[in-house]
PDB file of C-alpha atoms in Angstrom:
ATOM      1  CA  ASP A   1      17.553 -86.921  35.234  1.00 57.00           C
ATOM      2  CA  ALA A   2      17.523 -83.658  33.745  1.00 65.00           C
ATOM      3  CA  GLY A   3      17.538 -82.219  37.715  1.00 87.00           C
ATOM      4  CA  ILE A   4      14.578 -81.467  38.186  1.00 93.00           C
ATOM      5  CA  THR A   5      12.470 -81.181  41.949  1.00 95.00           C
ATOM      6  CA  GLN A   6       9.034 -80.424  42.485  1.00 96.00           C
ATOM      7  CA  SER A   7       7.217 -79.556  45.533  1.00 96.00           C
ATOM      8  CA  PRO A   8       5.208 -80.404  47.528  1.00 96.00           C
ATOM      9  CA  ARG A   9       5.022 -84.288  45.675  1.00 95.00           C
ATOM     10  CA  HIS A  10       1.601 -84.635  48.012  1.00 96.00           C
ATOM     11  CA  LYS A  11      -0.839 -81.454  48.388  1.00 97.00           C
ATOM     12  CA  VAL A  12      -4.756 -82.116  49.942  1.00 97.00           C
ATOM     13  CA  THR A  13      -5.818 -78.155  49.625  1.00 96.00           C
ATOM     14  CA  GLU A  14      -9.496 -77.770  50.270  1.00 96.00           C
ATOM     15  CA  THR A  15     -11.642 -75.429  47.290  1.00 97.00           C
ATOM     16  CA  GLY A  16     -11.149 -71.726  47.358  1.00 96.00           C
ATOM     17  CA  THR A  17      -7.465 -71.831  48.987  1.00 96.00           C
ATOM     18  CA  PRO A  18      -4.463 -70.459  47.176  1.00 96.00           C
ATOM     19  CA  VAL A  19      -2.233 -73.542  46.264  1.00 97.00           C
ATOM     20  CA  THR A  20       1.445 -72.820  44.834  1.00 98.00           C
ATOM     21  CA  LEU A  21       3.865 -75.535  43.348  1.00 98.00           C
ATOM     22  CA  ARG A  22       7.081 -75.342  42.555  1.00 98.00           C
ATOM     23  CA  CYS A  23       9.248 -76.342  40.192  1.00 97.00           C
ATOM     24  CA  HIS A  24      13.152 -76.062  41.056  1.00 97.00           C
ATOM     25  CA  GLN A  25      15.933 -77.453  38.171  1.00 96.00           C
ATOM     26  CA  THR A  26      20.099 -77.413  38.199  1.00 93.00           C
ATOM     27  CA  GLU A  27      21.052 -76.906  34.880  1.00 89.00           C
ATOM     28  CA  ASN A  28      20.762 -73.718  33.725  1.00 90.00           C
ATOM     29  CA  HIS A  29      17.751 -74.311  30.900  1.00 92.00           C
ATOM     30  CA  ARG A  30      15.801 -71.729  29.257  1.00 92.00           C
ATOM     31  CA  TYR A  31      13.069 -72.356  28.546  1.00 92.00           C
ATOM     32  CA  MET A  32      10.488 -74.667  31.511  1.00 95.00           C
ATOM     33  CA  TYR A  33       6.817 -75.851  31.566  1.00 95.00           C
ATOM     34  CA  TRP A  34       4.133 -77.725  33.346  1.00 97.00           C
ATOM     35  CA  TYR A  35       1.171 -79.387  32.726  1.00 96.00           C
ATOM     36  CA  ARG A  36      -0.994 -81.461  34.261  1.00 96.00           C
ATOM     37  CA  GLN A  37      -2.423 -85.538  34.405  1.00 94.00           C
ATOM     38  CA  ASP A  38      -5.020 -86.735  33.976  1.00 92.00           C
ATOM     39  CA  PRO A  39      -7.166 -90.321  32.924  1.00 86.00           C
ATOM     40  CA  GLY A  40      -8.356 -90.364  29.733  1.00 83.00           C
ATOM     41  CA  HIS A  41      -6.480 -86.437  27.891  1.00 86.00           C
ATOM     42  CA  GLY A  42      -3.125 -87.448  28.671  1.00 87.00           C
ATOM     43  CA  LEU A  43      -0.242 -84.870  29.480  1.00 92.00           C
ATOM     44  CA  ARG A  44      -2.089 -80.462  28.513  1.00 93.00           C
ATOM     45  CA  LEU A  45      -0.321 -77.994  29.122  1.00 94.00           C
ATOM     46  CA  ILE A  46      -0.727 -75.388  31.070  1.00 96.00           C
ATOM     47  CA  HIS A  47       1.794 -72.981  30.807  1.00 96.00           C
ATOM     48  CA  TYR A  48       5.402 -72.574  30.005  1.00 95.00           C
ATOM     49  CA  SER A  49       8.159 -69.472  30.045  1.00 95.00           C
ATOM     50  CA  TYR A  50      10.712 -68.815  28.126  1.00 92.00           C
ATOM     51  CA  GLY A  51      13.222 -67.424  30.190  1.00 92.00           C
ATOM     52  CA  VAL A  52      12.699 -65.431  33.250  1.00 94.00           C
ATOM     53  CA  LYS A  53       9.662 -63.453  34.003  1.00 92.00           C
ATOM     54  CA  ASP A  54       9.353 -64.327  29.661  1.00 94.00           C
ATOM     55  CA  THR A  55       6.296 -67.128  29.504  1.00 95.00           C
ATOM     56  CA  ASP A  56       2.948 -68.195  27.937  1.00 94.00           C
ATOM     57  CA  LYS A  57      -0.447 -69.667  27.901  1.00 94.00           C
ATOM     58  CA  GLY A  58      -0.889 -73.125  27.289  1.00 92.00           C
ATOM     59  CA  GLU A  59      -3.963 -75.106  25.711  1.00 90.00           C
ATOM     60  CA  VAL A  60      -5.424 -75.645  29.810  1.00 95.00           C
ATOM     61  CA  SER A  61      -4.074 -71.762  31.548  1.00 95.00           C
ATOM     62  CA  ASP A  62      -7.791 -70.702  32.830  1.00 95.00           C
ATOM     63  CA  GLY A  63      -8.192 -70.439  37.650  1.00 96.00           C
ATOM     64  CA  TYR A  64      -3.489 -71.133  37.103  1.00 97.00           C
ATOM     65  CA  SER A  65      -1.056 -68.041  36.628  1.00 97.00           C
ATOM     66  CA  VAL A  66       2.229 -68.686  37.071  1.00 97.00           C
ATOM     67  CA  SER A  67       5.873 -66.561  37.839  1.00 97.00           C
ATOM     68  CA  ARG A  68       9.129 -67.437  37.096  1.00 97.00           C
ATOM     69  CA  SER A  69      11.815 -64.299  38.632  1.00 95.00           C
ATOM     70  CA  LYS A  70      14.487 -67.236  39.198  1.00 95.00           C
ATOM     71  CA  THR A  71      15.797 -69.129  36.046  1.00 95.00           C
ATOM     72  CA  GLU A  72      16.508 -72.092  38.444  1.00 96.00           C
ATOM     73  CA  ASP A  73      12.447 -71.816  39.529  1.00 97.00           C
ATOM     74  CA  PHE A  74       8.627 -71.748  37.833  1.00 98.00           C
ATOM     75  CA  LEU A  75       6.287 -71.527  40.168  1.00 98.00           C
ATOM     76  CA  LEU A  76       2.574 -72.438  39.454  1.00 98.00           C
ATOM     77  CA  THR A  77      -0.179 -71.032  41.086  1.00 98.00           C
ATOM     78  CA  LEU A  78      -3.805 -72.119  42.079  1.00 97.00           C
ATOM     79  CA  GLU A  79      -5.235 -68.802  43.210  1.00 93.00           C
ATOM     80  CA  SER A  80      -8.642 -69.941  44.169  1.00 96.00           C
ATOM     81  CA  ALA A  81      -8.922 -73.919  43.708  1.00 96.00           C
ATOM     82  CA  THR A  82     -11.237 -76.079  42.865  1.00 97.00           C
ATOM     83  CA  SER A  83     -12.235 -79.979  43.071  1.00 96.00           C
ATOM     84  CA  SER A  84     -11.488 -79.693  39.065  1.00 96.00           C
ATOM     85  CA  GLN A  85      -8.039 -78.949  39.173  1.00 97.00           C
ATOM     86  CA  THR A  86      -6.972 -81.813  41.496  1.00 97.00           C
ATOM     87  CA  SER A  87      -4.314 -84.082  39.749  1.00 97.00           C
ATOM     88  CA  VAL A  88      -1.007 -85.103  39.030  1.00 96.00           C
ATOM     89  CA  TYR A  89       1.070 -82.023  38.305  1.00 97.00           C
ATOM     90  CA  PHE A  90       4.142 -82.138  36.092  1.00 96.00           C
ATOM     91  CA  CYS A  91       6.528 -79.806  35.043  1.00 96.00           C
ATOM     92  CA  ALA A  92       9.315 -79.700  32.452  1.00 94.00           C
ATOM     93  CA  ILE A  93      12.375 -79.074  30.817  1.00 93.00           C
ATOM     94  CA  ARG A  94      13.346 -78.111  27.408  1.00 90.00           C
ATOM     95  CA  GLN A  95      17.053 -79.543  26.709  1.00 84.00           C
ATOM     96  CA  GLN A  96      17.668 -77.703  23.525  1.00 76.00           C
ATOM     97  CA  GLY A  97      19.973 -79.550  20.748  1.00 69.00           C
ATOM     98  CA  ALA A  98      20.754 -78.645  17.434  1.00 61.00           C
ATOM     99  CA  VAL A  99      17.630 -78.347  14.960  1.00 59.00           C
ATOM    100  CA  LYS A 100      14.224 -80.565  16.058  1.00 61.00           C
ATOM    101  CA  THR A 101      16.299 -82.438  18.102  1.00 66.00           C
ATOM    102  CA  ASP A 102      15.258 -80.482  22.099  1.00 78.00           C
ATOM    103  CA  THR A 103      13.394 -82.332  23.972  1.00 85.00           C
ATOM    104  CA  GLN A 104      11.673 -82.078  26.653  1.00 88.00           C
ATOM    105  CA  TYR A 105      12.877 -84.147  30.518  1.00 91.00           C
ATOM    106  CA  PHE A 106      10.733 -84.624  32.471  1.00 93.00           C
ATOM    107  CA  GLY A 107       9.434 -83.888  37.036  1.00 94.00           C
ATOM    108  CA  PRO A 108       8.788 -86.299  39.507  1.00 92.00           C
ATOM    109  CA  GLY A 109       4.996 -84.562  39.962  1.00 94.00           C
ATOM    110  CA  THR A 110       3.020 -83.172  42.718  1.00 96.00           C
ATOM    111  CA  ARG A 111      -0.478 -84.887  42.561  1.00 96.00           C
ATOM    112  CA  LEU A 112      -2.829 -82.621  44.198  1.00 97.00           C
ATOM    113  CA  THR A 113      -6.297 -82.891  45.436  1.00 97.00           C
ATOM    114  CA  VAL A 114      -9.173 -80.551  45.746  1.00 97.00           C
ATOM    115  CA  LEU A 115     -11.089 -81.274  48.392  1.00 96.00           C
TER     116      LEU A 115
ATOM    117  CA  GLY B   1      -5.860 -79.017  15.219  1.00 82.00           C
ATOM    118  CA  ASP B   2      -1.977 -81.211  15.132  1.00 88.00           C
ATOM    119  CA  SER B   3      -2.916 -84.300  17.093  1.00 92.00           C
ATOM    120  CA  VAL B   4      -1.442 -87.980  18.614  1.00 95.00           C
ATOM    121  CA  THR B   5      -4.179 -90.925  18.404  1.00 95.00           C
ATOM    122  CA  GLN B   6      -2.719 -94.194  20.503  1.00 94.00           C
ATOM    123  CA  MET B   7      -4.748 -97.290  20.850  1.00 87.00           C
ATOM    124  CA  GLU B   8      -6.483 -98.459  24.022  1.00 83.00           C
ATOM    125  CA  GLY B   9      -5.409-100.406  27.022  1.00 86.00           C
ATOM    126  CA  PRO B  10      -5.167-101.920  29.645  1.00 94.00           C
ATOM    127  CA  VAL B  11      -2.899-104.629  26.381  1.00 96.00           C
ATOM    128  CA  THR B  12      -2.463-107.296  28.796  1.00 96.00           C
ATOM    129  CA  LEU B  13       0.310-109.594  27.687  1.00 97.00           C
ATOM    130  CA  SER B  14       2.463-112.405  29.663  1.00 97.00           C
ATOM    131  CA  GLU B  15       6.038-112.291  29.181  1.00 97.00           C
ATOM    132  CA  GLU B  16       8.991-112.837  26.678  1.00 96.00           C
ATOM    133  CA  ALA B  17       5.394-111.718  23.579  1.00 97.00           C
ATOM    134  CA  PHE B  18       5.652-109.361  21.416  1.00 97.00           C
ATOM    135  CA  LEU B  19       4.399-105.892  21.805  1.00 97.00           C
ATOM    136  CA  THR B  20       3.162-102.969  19.661  1.00 97.00           C
ATOM    137  CA  ILE B  21       1.232-100.308  20.678  1.00 97.00           C
ATOM    138  CA  ASN B  22       0.283 -98.480  17.767  1.00 97.00           C
ATOM    139  CA  CYS B  23       0.353 -94.353  17.408  1.00 97.00           C
ATOM    140  CA  THR B  24      -0.903 -91.954  15.212  1.00 97.00           C
ATOM    141  CA  TYR B  25      -0.894 -88.664  14.674  1.00 96.00           C
ATOM    142  CA  THR B  26      -2.391 -85.384  12.342  1.00 95.00           C
ATOM    143  CA  ALA B  27      -0.323 -82.357  11.892  1.00 91.00           C
ATOM    144  CA  THR B  28       0.443 -80.029   9.395  1.00 85.00           C
ATOM    145  CA  GLY B  29       3.719 -79.474   9.407  1.00 82.00           C
ATOM    146  CA  TYR B  30       7.000 -82.047   9.579  1.00 85.00           C
ATOM    147  CA  PRO B  31       6.982 -82.862  13.445  1.00 91.00           C
ATOM    148  CA  SER B  32       9.371 -84.795  15.574  1.00 91.00           C
ATOM    149  CA  LEU B  33       8.269 -87.938  17.206  1.00 94.00           C
ATOM    150  CA  PHE B  34       7.913 -88.693  20.716  1.00 95.00           C
ATOM    151  CA  TRP B  35       7.549 -92.155  23.059  1.00 97.00           C
ATOM    152  CA  TYR B  36       7.270 -91.285  26.488  1.00 96.00           C
ATOM    153  CA  VAL B  37       7.203 -94.323  29.923  1.00 96.00           C
ATOM    154  CA  GLN B  38       5.616 -93.672  32.880  1.00 94.00           C
ATOM    155  CA  TYR B  39       6.311 -96.242  36.041  1.00 93.00           C
ATOM    156  CA  PRO B  40       3.924 -96.475  38.578  1.00 89.00           C
ATOM    157  CA  GLY B  41       4.318 -93.801  41.419  1.00 85.00           C
ATOM    158  CA  GLU B  42       6.220 -92.615  38.718  1.00 87.00           C
ATOM    159  CA  GLY B  43       7.147 -89.201  36.158  1.00 89.00           C
ATOM    160  CA  LEU B  44       7.484 -89.747  32.475  1.00 92.00           C
ATOM    161  CA  GLN B  45      10.822 -90.788  31.223  1.00 92.00           C
ATOM    162  CA  LEU B  46      11.628 -89.632  26.926  1.00 93.00           C
ATOM    163  CA  LEU B  47      12.205 -93.947  25.658  1.00 96.00           C
ATOM    164  CA  LEU B  48      12.865 -92.800  22.151  1.00 95.00           C
ATOM    165  CA  LYS B  49      12.266 -90.591  19.223  1.00 93.00           C
ATOM    166  CA  ALA B  50      12.994 -89.752  15.750  1.00 93.00           C
ATOM    167  CA  THR B  51      12.972 -86.333  13.681  1.00 90.00           C
ATOM    168  CA  LYS B  52      12.149 -87.106  10.170  1.00 90.00           C
ATOM    169  CA  ALA B  53      10.708 -89.334   8.089  1.00 92.00           C
ATOM    170  CA  ASP B  54      11.771 -92.893   8.092  1.00 94.00           C
ATOM    171  CA  ASP B  55      14.508 -91.879  11.388  1.00 94.00           C
ATOM    172  CA  LYS B  56      14.005 -95.119  13.685  1.00 96.00           C
ATOM    173  CA  GLY B  57      13.998 -94.956  17.395  1.00 95.00           C
ATOM    174  CA  SER B  58      15.500 -97.148  20.210  1.00 96.00           C
ATOM    175  CA  ASN B  59      16.284 -97.257  22.872  1.00 95.00           C
ATOM    176  CA  LYS B  60      16.115-101.446  25.833  1.00 94.00           C
ATOM    177  CA  GLY B  61      14.585-102.855  22.722  1.00 96.00           C
ATOM    178  CA  PHE B  62      11.671-101.011  21.706  1.00 97.00           C
ATOM    179  CA  GLU B  63      11.463 -98.962  18.903  1.00 98.00           C
ATOM    180  CA  ALA B  64       9.478 -96.874  16.740  1.00 98.00           C
ATOM    181  CA  THR B  65       9.877 -96.247  12.712  1.00 97.00           C
ATOM    182  CA  TYR B  66       8.869 -92.718  11.985  1.00 96.00           C
ATOM    183  CA  ARG B  67       6.507 -93.030   9.167  1.00 96.00           C
ATOM    184  CA  LYS B  68       5.198 -90.300   7.145  1.00 94.00           C
ATOM    185  CA  GLU B  69       2.684 -92.101   4.927  1.00 94.00           C
ATOM    186  CA  THR B  70       1.163 -93.689   7.014  1.00 95.00           C
ATOM    187  CA  THR B  71       1.890 -90.802   9.969  1.00 96.00           C
ATOM    188  CA  SER B  72       2.336 -93.516  12.472  1.00 97.00           C
ATOM    189  CA  PHE B  73       5.394 -94.040  14.796  1.00 97.00           C
ATOM    190  CA  HIS B  74       4.002 -97.622  16.792  1.00 98.00           C
ATOM    191  CA  LEU B  75       6.112 -99.103  18.977  1.00 98.00           C
ATOM    192  CA  GLU B  76       7.151-102.535  18.969  1.00 98.00           C
ATOM    193  CA  LYS B  77       9.223-104.512  21.419  1.00 97.00           C
ATOM    194  CA  GLY B  78      10.123-108.128  20.491  1.00 96.00           C
ATOM    195  CA  SER B  79      10.465-109.660  24.015  1.00 96.00           C
ATOM    196  CA  VAL B  80       8.519-108.188  27.091  1.00 97.00           C
ATOM    197  CA  GLN B  81       9.236-108.224  30.938  1.00 97.00           C
ATOM    198  CA  VAL B  82       7.732-107.693  34.462  1.00 96.00           C
ATOM    199  CA  SER B  83       9.335-104.613  34.478  1.00 95.00           C
ATOM    200  CA  ASP B  84       8.267-103.183  31.333  1.00 97.00           C
ATOM    201  CA  SER B  85       4.499-102.656  32.490  1.00 97.00           C
ATOM    202  CA  ALA B  86       3.797 -99.510  33.061  1.00 96.00           C
ATOM    203  CA  VAL B  87       2.069 -96.137  30.821  1.00 95.00           C
ATOM    204  CA  TYR B  88       3.511 -95.286  27.562  1.00 97.00           C
ATOM    205  CA  PHE B  89       2.318 -91.709  25.838  1.00 96.00           C
ATOM    206  CA  CYS B  90       3.126 -90.756  22.734  1.00 96.00           C
ATOM    207  CA  ALA B  91       3.810 -87.143  21.655  1.00 95.00           C
ATOM    208  CA  LEU B  92       4.822 -85.301  18.964  1.00 93.00           C
ATOM    209  CA  SER B  93       6.537 -81.626  18.626  1.00 90.00           C
ATOM    210  CA  LEU B  94       6.349 -79.352  15.970  1.00 82.00           C
ATOM    211  CA  ASN B  95       7.890 -75.582  16.407  1.00 71.00           C
ATOM    212  CA  THR B  96       9.809 -77.101  19.751  1.00 61.00           C
ATOM    213  CA  ASP B  97       7.629 -75.010  22.670  1.00 69.00           C
ATOM    214  CA  LYS B  98       5.227 -78.133  22.762  1.00 80.00           C
ATOM    215  CA  LEU B  99       4.545 -81.429  23.102  1.00 88.00           C
ATOM    216  CA  ILE B 100       0.935 -82.665  21.910  1.00 91.00           C
ATOM    217  CA  PHE B 101       0.828 -86.648  23.732  1.00 93.00           C
ATOM    218  CA  GLY B 102      -2.099 -89.535  23.359  1.00 94.00           C
ATOM    219  CA  THR B 103      -3.998 -90.075  25.782  1.00 93.00           C
ATOM    220  CA  GLY B 104      -1.094 -92.990  26.839  1.00 94.00           C
ATOM    221  CA  THR B 105      -1.244 -96.869  26.746  1.00 95.00           C
ATOM    222  CA  ARG B 106      -1.292 -98.565  29.916  1.00 95.00           C
ATOM    223  CA  LEU B 107       1.116-102.409  29.134  1.00 97.00           C
ATOM    224  CA  GLN B 108       0.765-104.513  31.842  1.00 97.00           C
ATOM    225  CA  VAL B 109       3.224-107.775  31.360  1.00 97.00           C
ATOM    226  CA  PHE B 110       2.185-110.484  33.637  1.00 96.00           C
ATOM    227  CA  PRO B 111       4.956-113.862  34.344  1.00 94.00           C
TER     228      PRO B 111
END
């Protein structure tokens, strides 16, 4: 357990509505990540953050935005949800160690259904 | 590009059987390699990792050896239990910024 919580854990919404998912960490890690998990694709990186107000795009960033105004919180926003964004969303932190020993730890996930 | 390939599942075994889940990778540099496990309804948990060639990661009876010559990181366990039923993900990291995952292999163990 790396002190990561996600909220909400489950959400059902309608196409075209905005949705914000929250990731909260308690251990002051610099790096935070958002992934989505879909059958046949494993986990794919949406966006990540390397510090307050510092973010970058991942592999599947279209349709998503992120914000990080505090070290402990990393928000993922779907400005206008679509059915293709139905997925399970995982937040992760990177625990930094010696060279090449950095490891990512994951939150419990948010299951989002877009009708 | 960099990628991870895992064997398709599900892998179905009886309790106490020997487990192998194959994982091979393609990478332009020298990645770190990871196995994560996802139990039903939960997030991913780090199972084991290896950071250089010939390293062996081990945890909870699972082992995997980083084989540079065959670009592989196969997961093994000598005697599986029903409680090992889960989805197993192989992953690599080149610059520590990003993890690249395989598609996952579901393991089902029956008593």
